[in-house]
Amino acid sequence: MKTSIKNSKSNTLSKWVARFQKISILLVLLLIIVILSILTPAFLTPNNIMLIIKQSAIIGILAVGMTFVIITGGIDISVGAIIAFSGVCSAYFSTSSYPDMPIIIPFMIAVASGALVGVINGIGIAYCKIPNMIMTMCTQMIARGFALVITKGTPIFDLNESYKKISNTFFFSITDSSGEKIFMGIPSLAVYFLIVFAAGAVLLHFTVYGRRIFSIGGNKEAARYSGLKVEKIEMSAYVICGALAGLCGILMASRITSGNGTTAEGYEMNAIASAVIGGVSLTGGRGNIFGSFIGALIIGTIANGLDVMGISAYYKQIIQGGIILMAVFFDIRSRNRKD
Amino acid sequence: MRKNRKQMAMASLLVCGTMALGGGILAHAEENYKITALLPHTNNAYMQTLSQAIEDAGKDAGVEITVLTCDNDAGTQLSQMETTISQGVDGIILDPFSTEGIIEGVKAANEAGIPVVTIQETMTSGTEYLTGAVYIDTVKAGELMMEQCVKDLGGKGNVAIMNGKLGEPVQLNEHEGFDKVLAENPDIEVVVEGSGDWTAELATTVAESWLSSGKQIDAICSNNDGMASGIRNAIESAGKTGEILLYGLDAQQDALQAIKDGSQTGTIYMDGPGEAVAAVDALKKTFAGETLESKDIIIDPLMITKENVDEYLK
């Protein structure tokens, strides 16, 4: 299954289609949905489905970036801290003291600050050959530290209205005659999620750049001999991952209406889990964005479903761990057979 | 294909099994009113007591209580809030992990006509969306602790402060209380400050470093008893039990025992169960169509020292 640079464009396309059909993980998601809706009738409602997509959006966007990094054979555990850092940076200039700040500015600040951490990660890993886990662990601590220094430990709140609207807007909501909302509408977070997913899928699976990402993950030396600038490509994956985490930063800060230095701890693990559930190989060279997309939805669906059922936190962890393990096991078994 | 089907069956069995486990836990009596309590975590004795107290208070009041915890993550708590609202509960008891972070959720509950009563923490803004706010005055708790410390030291000495997670409202409030008292007592010097992130493990490490630094420390004020228990160990290892005064907060049983034994000097009783009862009570009044006398339902903290420890020690 390892994609090599020899593949022609059409070949990649057909492989992508073939892979798409083979995705067993989608069945797992459907199975989980079916079971949850049998257990609680309140689960499968249009509003709750919208909630699940909304609640999966931030992890999902992280998972898209993480997929690029993992396919190159790397890992990035700094993304949770980047969310805090870039959220704080963008919130800093979006308090009500700056009521007329064009909304594009905090977006650019967030993405740029995330990308900056990504550049540092990339230089450290690709050029200085620092082990990826160590490098991103260090930037994780540094980014989180900066987030706390900037806020002096106290969250930045009092954000301006346009900033608050970024993650708290709904489109096409339906209200009945008595003024009660019967359909909450499509959450803006879901829209960002779908855009990032689509853009990520095109970039990774339908461009030359995407094929290079696969080839350095498949075999770095072979890629180098065939003339690819391996370091540059490897670094670019971390920049993409960082920039997307930066985007999540502003989405998170807007969602929780505050720039909070302590937010999103441990989100990197959920992003990695989403990608791995979706069939991205931790050894690199294999995987696809669609799988990661479904992986994030699986994690979001389980969390939502268990909350709907009101399951206590202790059992929740056991069940979440069990289901993720089952999903990965199922996926790996079916993949091994195909190989 | 046959093998595939077998695996499919196995997978569904696994899922069903784990879900059934969940379903079993769920099976409890149908009551008239449903209240969901959202807590940041139940990882320490204080929060476990609180969670239990909420369930007990609900049982006594004849309402169905569901407790959800968010693992100390503002985003997760917001998700749980949204989910709870869309499930159409009658009332929400909220211990906000991030007081700013939950505003959108409280607003949404308000729009959906679901009353929200906060416990422990209060909202910094958006209080207009709340039905009630039950809290123990944590600034006052900080003041009480530092006043006791100043009194025990005779108005002069070196104090170390072990903070909880920096930036969290309780930590900031307690510190505000400390600062108020410290401003009036210039002979008390804060020689060192650190954070044990509310946990005994980290507090032990931090306190060990303090004690080996050679700095003269006469008293340590800890933001909670969990961390104080770690500091106790560090003091004991350094052979300074009794020499260094130690104050905590929460009145955990181990801390009370330590006060009796003399390895801790004082703690502060935070009436968590009292908060739970007050919150359920406030919601029940709201269900009955009554309006609360005041949105703020304040419960006072109490200082515990060797003199009155027996009243609280079980």
XYZ file of C-alpha atoms in Angstrom:
653
model
C 0.000 0.000 0.000
C 2.930 2.342 0.418
C 2.651 5.059 -2.151
C 5.864 5.746 -3.958
C 6.819 8.589 -6.162
C 6.593 6.359 -9.196
C 2.808 6.599 -9.195
C 1.274 8.651 -11.923
C -1.436 11.118 -11.109
C -4.309 8.958 -12.293
C -2.931 6.015 -10.402
C -3.027 7.989 -7.153
C -6.552 9.050 -7.899
C -7.748 5.515 -8.428
C -5.939 4.405 -5.301
C -7.644 7.154 -3.345
C -11.005 6.045 -4.644
C -10.194 2.430 -3.840
C -9.088 3.392 -0.392
C -12.215 5.424 0.091
C -14.321 2.355 -0.608
C -12.303 0.217 1.696
C -12.644 2.445 4.703
C -13.961 0.154 7.349
C -13.701 2.831 9.979
C -16.822 4.451 8.593
C -18.686 1.265 9.517
C -17.374 1.535 13.040
C -18.728 5.078 13.311
C -22.113 3.975 11.972
C -22.159 1.053 14.377
C -21.439 3.348 17.326
C -24.201 5.701 16.196
C -26.692 2.847 15.849
C -25.890 1.477 19.297
C -26.033 4.876 20.966
C -29.366 5.685 19.369
C -30.807 2.379 20.549
C -29.578 3.061 24.080
C -30.839 6.642 24.217
C -33.593 7.901 21.933
C -32.395 11.426 22.681
C -29.147 10.744 20.834
C -30.156 10.709 17.196
C -31.803 14.103 16.767
C -30.825 16.738 14.173
C -29.766 19.100 16.944
C -27.596 16.530 18.620
C -25.956 15.566 15.319
C -25.094 19.228 14.774
C -23.703 19.337 18.305
C -21.497 16.332 17.677
C -19.991 17.902 14.564
C -19.539 21.175 16.430
C -17.929 19.447 19.374
C -15.630 17.399 17.117
C -14.523 20.380 15.045
C -11.457 21.492 16.998
C -10.070 17.989 17.442
C -10.951 17.316 13.792
C -9.010 20.320 12.491
C -6.053 19.334 14.663
C -6.300 15.805 13.288
C -6.009 17.086 9.704
C -2.718 18.812 10.527
C -1.576 15.840 12.576
C -2.219 13.546 9.606
C 0.326 15.467 7.507
C 2.935 15.169 10.258
C 2.308 11.509 11.030
C 2.409 10.547 7.351
C 5.924 12.020 7.131
C 6.761 9.647 9.981
C 6.692 12.359 12.644
C 4.580 13.333 15.626
C 3.626 16.711 17.059
C 2.606 16.902 20.694
C 2.774 20.687 20.853
C -0.618 21.323 19.231
C -2.613 21.587 22.482
C -0.215 24.210 23.768
C -0.310 25.998 20.395
C -4.092 26.308 20.807
C -3.577 28.065 24.122
C -0.737 30.223 22.792
C -2.356 31.355 19.550
C -5.732 31.771 21.233
C -4.170 34.080 23.787
C -2.203 35.994 21.114
C -5.273 36.628 19.001
C -7.495 37.409 21.998
C -4.954 39.953 23.202
C -5.813 42.240 20.288
C -9.531 41.478 20.263
C -10.779 42.747 23.602
C -13.474 45.378 23.673
C -10.683 47.984 23.769
C -10.330 47.197 20.060
C -14.007 47.106 19.034
C -13.338 47.820 15.364
C -10.503 45.372 14.824
C -11.245 43.713 11.451
C -11.875 40.057 12.161
C -9.258 38.961 9.650
C -6.477 40.393 11.858
C -6.957 38.072 14.878
C -7.345 35.183 12.419
C -4.008 36.057 10.860
C -2.375 36.491 14.266
C -3.634 33.096 15.407
C -2.594 31.213 12.276
C 0.743 33.018 12.108
C 1.590 32.361 15.752
C 0.693 28.701 15.305
C 2.733 28.506 12.111
C 5.657 30.143 13.906
C 5.751 27.335 16.446
C 5.425 24.931 13.501
C 8.472 26.530 11.827
C 10.482 26.137 15.031
C 9.373 22.513 15.308
C 10.264 21.943 11.653
C 13.721 23.494 11.898
C 14.488 21.521 15.041
C 13.281 18.212 13.669
C 14.120 18.355 9.965
C 17.375 20.332 10.039
C 18.799 19.934 13.545
C 17.689 16.268 13.729
C 16.251 16.639 17.222
C 13.905 13.683 17.915
C 10.374 14.812 17.076
C 8.861 13.828 20.417
C 11.481 15.791 22.356
C 11.356 18.804 20.053
C 7.595 19.164 20.182
C 7.518 18.454 23.903
C 9.873 21.389 24.408
C 7.862 23.732 22.189
C 4.747 22.502 23.987
C 6.149 23.690 27.300
C 7.514 26.911 25.821
C 4.271 27.780 24.013
C 2.155 27.024 27.082
C 4.561 29.051 29.205
C 4.296 32.034 26.867
C 0.510 31.759 26.885
C 0.539 31.987 30.681
C 3.115 34.795 30.681
C 1.092 36.875 28.216
C -2.077 36.454 30.265
C -0.224 36.599 33.614
C -2.239 33.523 34.486
C -5.596 35.289 34.263
C -7.676 34.535 31.155
C -8.252 37.400 28.731
C -11.958 37.980 28.593
C -14.073 40.976 27.665
C -13.614 40.088 23.993
C -15.266 42.188 21.302
C -18.513 41.048 19.727
C -17.211 40.079 16.306
C -14.557 37.874 17.915
C -17.129 36.113 20.074
C -19.221 35.414 16.980
C -16.457 33.440 15.230
C -17.328 30.133 16.896
C -20.769 30.947 18.265
C -22.757 31.507 15.085
C -25.395 29.255 13.568
C -26.620 29.323 9.991
C -30.099 28.360 8.781
C -31.625 27.854 12.210
C -35.351 27.107 12.148
C -37.699 28.690 14.632
C -41.333 27.652 14.959
C -44.241 30.089 15.287
C -44.001 30.300 19.084
C -40.391 31.446 18.744
C -38.889 28.206 19.952
C -35.874 26.910 18.082
C -36.686 23.555 16.518
C -33.410 23.303 14.617
C -30.375 25.017 16.084
C -28.819 25.543 12.650
C -25.465 24.678 11.199
C -22.743 25.736 13.651
C -19.943 27.886 12.248
C -17.407 25.498 13.805
C -18.788 22.708 11.609
C -18.264 24.900 8.545
C -14.609 25.592 9.411
C -14.126 21.901 10.057
C -15.513 20.900 6.660
C -13.499 23.564 4.828
C -10.252 22.495 6.492
C -11.037 18.846 5.842
C -11.734 19.477 2.148
C -8.654 21.647 1.704
C -6.494 19.119 3.554
C -7.843 16.231 1.465
C -7.130 18.037 -1.800
C -3.642 19.067 -0.705
C -2.640 15.646 0.578
C -4.285 13.400 -1.997
C -4.523 15.387 -5.215
C -1.325 17.399 -5.472
C 2.328 16.697 -6.165
C 3.115 18.149 -2.756
C 0.843 15.587 -1.112
C 2.570 12.727 -2.926
C 5.912 14.008 -1.667
C 4.618 13.968 1.904
C 3.771 10.292 1.422
C 7.068 9.472 -0.216
C 9.266 10.895 2.519
C 7.167 9.062 5.085
C 7.424 5.838 3.097
C 11.145 5.900 2.668
C 13.123 9.000 3.474
C 16.374 7.839 1.878
C 14.702 6.755 -1.331
C 12.947 10.099 -1.456
C 16.246 11.893 -0.950
C 17.967 9.926 -3.735
C 15.148 10.700 -6.092
C 15.952 14.364 -5.631
C 13.346 15.532 -3.169
C 14.242 18.232 -0.674
C 13.323 16.011 2.249
C 14.036 18.541 5.015
C 11.953 21.226 3.379
C 8.958 18.925 2.924
C 9.241 17.504 6.429
C 9.373 20.987 7.888
C 6.363 22.078 5.839
C 4.237 19.359 7.451
C 4.978 20.789 10.901
C 4.169 24.274 9.649
C 0.796 23.078 8.322
C 0.120 21.290 11.589
C 1.116 24.365 13.612
C -0.915 26.744 11.454
C -4.031 24.579 11.789
C -3.494 24.354 15.547
C -3.239 28.148 15.456
C -6.568 28.278 13.678
C -7.987 26.037 16.407
C -6.587 28.528 18.904
C -8.796 31.350 17.708
C -11.785 29.010 17.340
C -11.294 27.752 20.892
C -10.780 31.235 22.354
C -13.940 32.423 20.651
C -15.827 29.305 21.732
C -14.922 29.708 25.394
C -15.123 33.518 24.992
C -11.742 33.985 26.590
C -8.067 33.675 25.770
C -7.063 31.103 28.351
C -3.484 29.924 28.840
C -4.556 26.660 30.427
C -6.950 25.522 27.717
C -6.695 22.444 25.464
C -4.360 20.409 27.638
C -4.044 16.916 26.229
C -5.776 17.744 22.950
C -2.741 16.478 21.050
C -3.530 12.976 22.252
C -7.077 13.182 20.904
C -5.756 14.486 17.590
C -3.221 11.661 17.354
C -5.895 9.150 18.339
C -8.241 10.505 15.635
C -5.594 10.025 12.983
C -4.630 6.557 14.188
C -8.265 5.449 14.485
C -8.646 6.686 10.934
C -5.896 4.352 9.793
C -2.907 6.697 9.662
C 0.168 4.595 10.334
C 2.402 5.912 13.119
C 5.424 4.664 11.178
C 4.582 7.040 8.362
C 3.826 6.755 4.685
C 0.267 5.584 5.020
C -3.100 7.072 5.819
C -5.664 9.514 4.559
C -7.463 12.613 5.685
C -10.913 11.083 5.373
C -9.999 8.457 7.965
C -8.797 11.118 10.378
C -12.011 13.051 9.781
C -14.055 9.994 10.736
C -11.669 9.304 13.620
C -12.358 12.733 15.089
C -16.091 12.190 14.669
C -15.833 8.837 16.445
C -14.115 10.446 19.424
C -16.671 13.281 19.447
C -19.612 10.906 19.078
C -18.522 8.700 21.958
C -17.944 11.694 24.251
C -21.310 13.183 23.334
C -23.181 9.885 23.600
C -21.778 9.131 27.040
C -22.702 12.626 28.202
C -26.227 12.203 26.845
C -26.495 8.999 28.847
C -25.062 10.757 31.892
C -22.326 8.246 32.494
C -19.966 9.017 35.350
C -16.481 10.162 34.472
C -14.733 7.045 35.744
C -16.722 4.646 33.582
C -16.545 7.106 30.733
C -12.775 6.740 30.517
C -12.996 2.960 30.527
C -15.626 2.961 27.802
C -13.800 5.548 25.682
C -10.531 3.649 25.943
C -12.270 0.377 25.144
C -14.083 1.663 22.098
C -11.025 3.375 20.634
C -8.995 0.216 21.151
C -11.716 -1.812 19.487
C -11.937 0.594 16.547
C -8.204 0.503 15.931
C -8.028 -3.262 16.336
C -10.833 -3.766 13.863
C -9.240 -1.417 11.378
C -5.756 -2.898 11.646
C -7.041 -6.435 11.238
C -8.949 -5.610 8.102
C -5.985 -3.696 6.706
C -3.488 -6.471 7.374
C -5.617 -8.873 5.434
C -5.751 -6.544 2.447
C -1.984 -6.123 2.480
C -15.646 -12.212 3.620
C -16.643 -14.805 6.191
C -13.802 -13.770 8.404
C -14.782 -10.184 7.911
C -18.272 -10.895 9.141
C -16.899 -12.685 12.144
C -14.827 -9.671 12.986
C -17.763 -7.411 12.500
C -19.716 -9.500 14.971
C -16.856 -9.449 17.404
C -16.591 -5.699 17.130
C -20.270 -5.170 17.706
C -20.148 -7.509 20.666
C -17.360 -5.448 22.187
C -19.253 -2.232 21.642
C -22.486 -3.700 22.963
C -20.662 -5.008 26.004
C -19.114 -1.712 26.908
C -22.364 0.108 26.217
C -24.357 -2.333 28.293
C -21.947 -1.598 31.099
C -22.872 2.034 30.658
C -26.552 1.236 30.384
C -26.485 -0.676 33.642
C -24.995 2.239 35.469
C -27.753 4.397 34.077
C -30.621 2.369 35.371
C -32.044 4.438 38.180
C -35.474 5.510 39.300
C -37.574 7.887 37.226
C -38.235 11.131 39.024
C -40.212 14.183 38.151
C -37.482 16.756 37.751
C -34.143 16.192 36.104
C -31.094 18.152 37.157
C -27.670 17.798 35.597
C -24.648 18.868 37.620
C -21.535 19.832 35.662
C -18.303 19.597 37.639
C -14.736 20.175 36.438
C -13.448 16.910 37.917
C -13.782 14.443 40.766
C -10.080 13.766 41.172
C -9.672 14.749 44.802
C -11.452 14.075 48.051
C -13.095 17.471 48.152
C -14.684 17.146 44.728
C -15.722 13.552 45.416
C -17.470 14.696 48.587
C -19.126 17.494 46.654
C -20.288 15.175 43.879
C -21.703 12.750 46.438
C -23.342 15.615 48.327
C -25.100 16.769 45.149
C -26.453 13.291 44.520
C -27.586 12.988 48.137
C -29.189 16.417 48.099
C -31.054 15.433 44.925
C -32.237 12.194 46.492
C -33.497 14.041 49.562
C -35.287 16.564 47.386
C -36.802 13.882 45.150
C -35.162 14.980 41.912
C -33.118 12.972 39.457
C -29.474 14.043 39.389
C -26.872 13.336 36.726
C -23.292 14.380 37.430
C -20.931 15.014 34.507
C -17.277 15.970 34.797
C -15.157 17.620 32.114
C -11.611 16.609 33.070
C -10.614 20.220 33.702
C -11.188 21.345 30.142
C -13.197 24.453 29.340
C -14.116 23.237 25.860
C -15.408 19.897 27.151
C -17.510 21.576 29.810
C -19.042 23.802 27.173
C -19.826 20.718 25.080
C -21.469 19.055 28.065
C -23.502 22.179 28.705
C -24.729 22.203 25.086
C -25.530 18.514 25.195
C -27.393 18.892 28.492
C -29.446 21.767 27.124
C -30.362 19.875 23.968
C -31.485 16.944 26.124
C -33.986 19.249 27.806
C -33.216 18.922 31.518
C -35.176 20.997 34.028
C -32.245 22.605 35.753
C -28.442 22.765 35.746
C -26.029 22.960 38.653
C -22.758 24.306 37.329
C -19.312 24.426 38.864
C -17.621 26.335 36.041
C -14.095 25.217 35.228
C -13.499 28.525 33.491
C -15.796 31.299 34.586
C -15.340 33.240 31.344
C -15.312 30.138 29.211
C -18.791 28.931 30.062
C -20.704 32.159 29.386
C -21.966 31.110 25.950
C -23.310 27.891 27.479
C -25.098 29.686 30.309
C -26.549 32.108 27.784
C -27.854 29.204 25.691
C -29.459 27.598 28.773
C -31.076 30.897 29.567
C -32.460 31.123 26.020
C -33.803 27.586 26.351
C -35.475 28.542 29.629
C -33.371 26.187 31.767
C -32.404 27.659 35.152
C -28.697 27.507 36.014
C -27.330 27.729 39.542
C -23.568 27.910 39.968
C -21.734 26.407 42.886
C -18.220 27.053 44.211
C -17.257 29.567 41.550
C -19.194 32.570 40.419
C -19.291 33.985 36.927
C -17.173 37.070 36.375
C -19.661 38.354 33.836
C -22.916 37.110 32.381
C -24.448 36.770 35.849
C -27.706 38.094 34.387
C -28.210 34.681 32.773
C -27.939 32.876 36.107
C -30.812 31.951 38.373
C -28.594 31.753 41.419
C -24.986 31.580 42.562
C -24.042 29.558 45.618
C -20.507 30.112 46.794
C -18.170 30.117 49.716
C -16.319 33.369 49.917
C -12.823 32.198 48.938
C -11.289 35.663 49.354
C -12.532 35.505 52.927
C -11.015 32.025 53.265
C -7.633 33.420 52.211
C -7.994 36.232 54.722
C -8.919 33.819 57.518
C -5.913 31.610 56.806
C -3.401 34.450 56.685
C -4.893 36.115 59.766
C -4.495 32.875 61.698
C -0.955 32.522 60.375
C -0.046 36.084 61.390
C -1.562 35.491 64.808
C 0.345 32.227 65.322
C 3.619 33.823 64.224
C 3.090 36.752 66.556
C 2.986 39.236 63.699
C 6.531 38.596 62.438
C 8.081 35.899 60.313
C 8.784 34.370 56.920
C 5.916 32.801 55.021
C 5.885 30.556 51.940
C 2.805 30.297 49.734
C 1.856 27.127 47.868
C -0.600 28.137 45.181
C -3.065 25.927 43.374
C -3.086 25.992 39.591
C -2.089 29.517 38.699
C -4.799 31.643 37.181
C -7.734 29.622 38.414
C -10.332 31.753 40.182
C -10.011 30.032 43.576
C -6.255 30.459 43.531
C -6.565 34.125 42.575
C -9.226 34.750 45.232
C -7.302 33.089 48.024
C -4.265 35.080 47.007
C -6.318 38.253 47.112
C -7.308 37.342 50.663
C -3.652 36.680 51.592
C -2.593 39.990 50.078
C -5.212 41.933 52.040
C -3.882 40.626 55.340
C -0.231 40.867 54.276
C -0.673 44.540 53.387
C -1.628 45.234 56.991
C 1.267 43.226 58.412
C 4.561 44.524 56.972
C 6.652 42.349 59.297
C 5.408 39.205 57.631
C 7.565 38.516 54.603
C 6.616 36.185 51.768
C 9.990 34.593 51.067
C 8.957 32.135 48.395
C 5.922 31.260 46.300
C 5.221 28.267 44.107
C 2.442 26.240 42.568
C 1.566 22.637 43.325
C -1.262 22.575 40.750
C -3.611 21.454 43.555
C -1.857 18.077 43.779
C 0.091 16.512 46.642
C 2.736 15.064 44.291
C 3.842 18.362 42.838
C 3.511 20.200 46.156
C 5.879 17.680 47.756
C 8.542 18.320 45.135
C 8.188 22.089 45.344
C 8.229 22.102 49.157
C 11.281 19.824 49.244
C 13.182 22.321 47.136
C 12.117 25.149 49.407
C 13.238 23.326 52.508
C 16.616 22.423 51.043
C 17.196 25.951 49.752
C 18.403 27.123 53.136
C 15.809 29.902 53.280
C 14.297 30.528 56.698
C 10.632 29.519 56.443
C 8.404 29.857 59.497
C 5.057 29.012 57.970
C 3.599 27.623 54.743
C 0.147 28.589 53.524
C -1.269 26.121 51.029
C -4.284 26.762 48.798
C -5.738 23.360 49.661
C -5.293 20.384 51.972
C -4.337 18.088 49.101
C -1.160 20.064 48.566
C -0.735 20.542 52.311
C -0.573 16.752 52.699
C 2.370 16.721 50.273
C 4.034 19.584 52.115
C 3.539 17.699 55.388
C 5.603 14.842 53.987
C 8.331 17.210 52.858
C 8.438 18.899 56.265
C 8.580 15.543 57.968
C 11.426 14.323 55.737
C 13.318 17.492 56.594
C 12.706 16.762 60.263
C 10.956 20.051 60.821
C 7.516 18.871 61.849
C 6.063 21.334 64.318
C 8.772 23.897 63.638
C 7.159 25.072 60.429
C 3.531 26.051 60.701
C 1.352 24.638 57.933
C -2.070 25.783 56.826
C -4.375 24.188 54.292
C -7.939 24.534 53.151
C -10.900 22.148 52.619
C -10.845 20.424 56.029
C -10.108 17.016 54.556
C -10.134 14.195 57.097
C -6.392 13.531 56.782
C -5.694 17.213 57.378
C -7.956 17.234 60.448
C -6.137 14.199 61.794
C -2.812 15.940 61.130
C -4.013 19.002 63.013
C -4.908 16.790 65.947
C -1.472 15.155 65.758
C 0.306 18.469 65.401
C 1.826 17.989 61.929
C -0.480 20.632 60.456
C -1.479 23.874 62.139
C -4.813 24.740 60.630
C -7.261 24.324 57.786
C -10.421 25.979 56.596
C -13.765 24.272 56.417
C -15.468 24.821 53.077
C -19.009 23.595 53.391
C -19.298 21.769 50.062
C -22.291 19.640 51.101
C -23.958 22.832 52.283
C -23.445 24.318 48.831
C -24.936 21.272 47.161
C -28.041 21.396 49.335
C -28.426 25.132 48.763
C -28.105 24.713 44.983
C -30.672 21.913 44.739
C -32.941 23.882 47.036
C -32.644 27.002 44.880
C -33.504 25.021 41.740
C -36.486 23.368 43.415
C -37.812 26.776 44.407
C -37.400 27.892 40.808
C -39.299 24.831 39.527
C -42.130 25.702 41.903
C -42.290 29.159 40.368
C -40.817 30.982 43.332
C -38.201 33.674 42.891
C -35.073 33.584 45.007
C -34.609 36.302 47.611
C -31.154 36.957 46.313
C -29.150 35.537 43.428
C -26.103 35.341 45.684
C -26.274 32.554 48.217
C -23.103 32.946 50.263
C -21.759 30.326 52.625
C -19.077 31.392 55.088
C -15.759 29.543 55.506
C -14.631 28.576 59.010
C -11.142 28.369 60.510
C -10.216 25.061 62.100
C -7.280 24.765 64.494
C -6.325 22.358 67.248
C -8.886 24.014 69.508
C -11.979 23.102 67.469
C -10.729 20.224 65.322
C -12.649 17.582 67.263
C -15.973 19.012 66.121
C -15.121 18.192 62.499
C -13.054 15.033 62.867
C -15.131 11.988 62.058
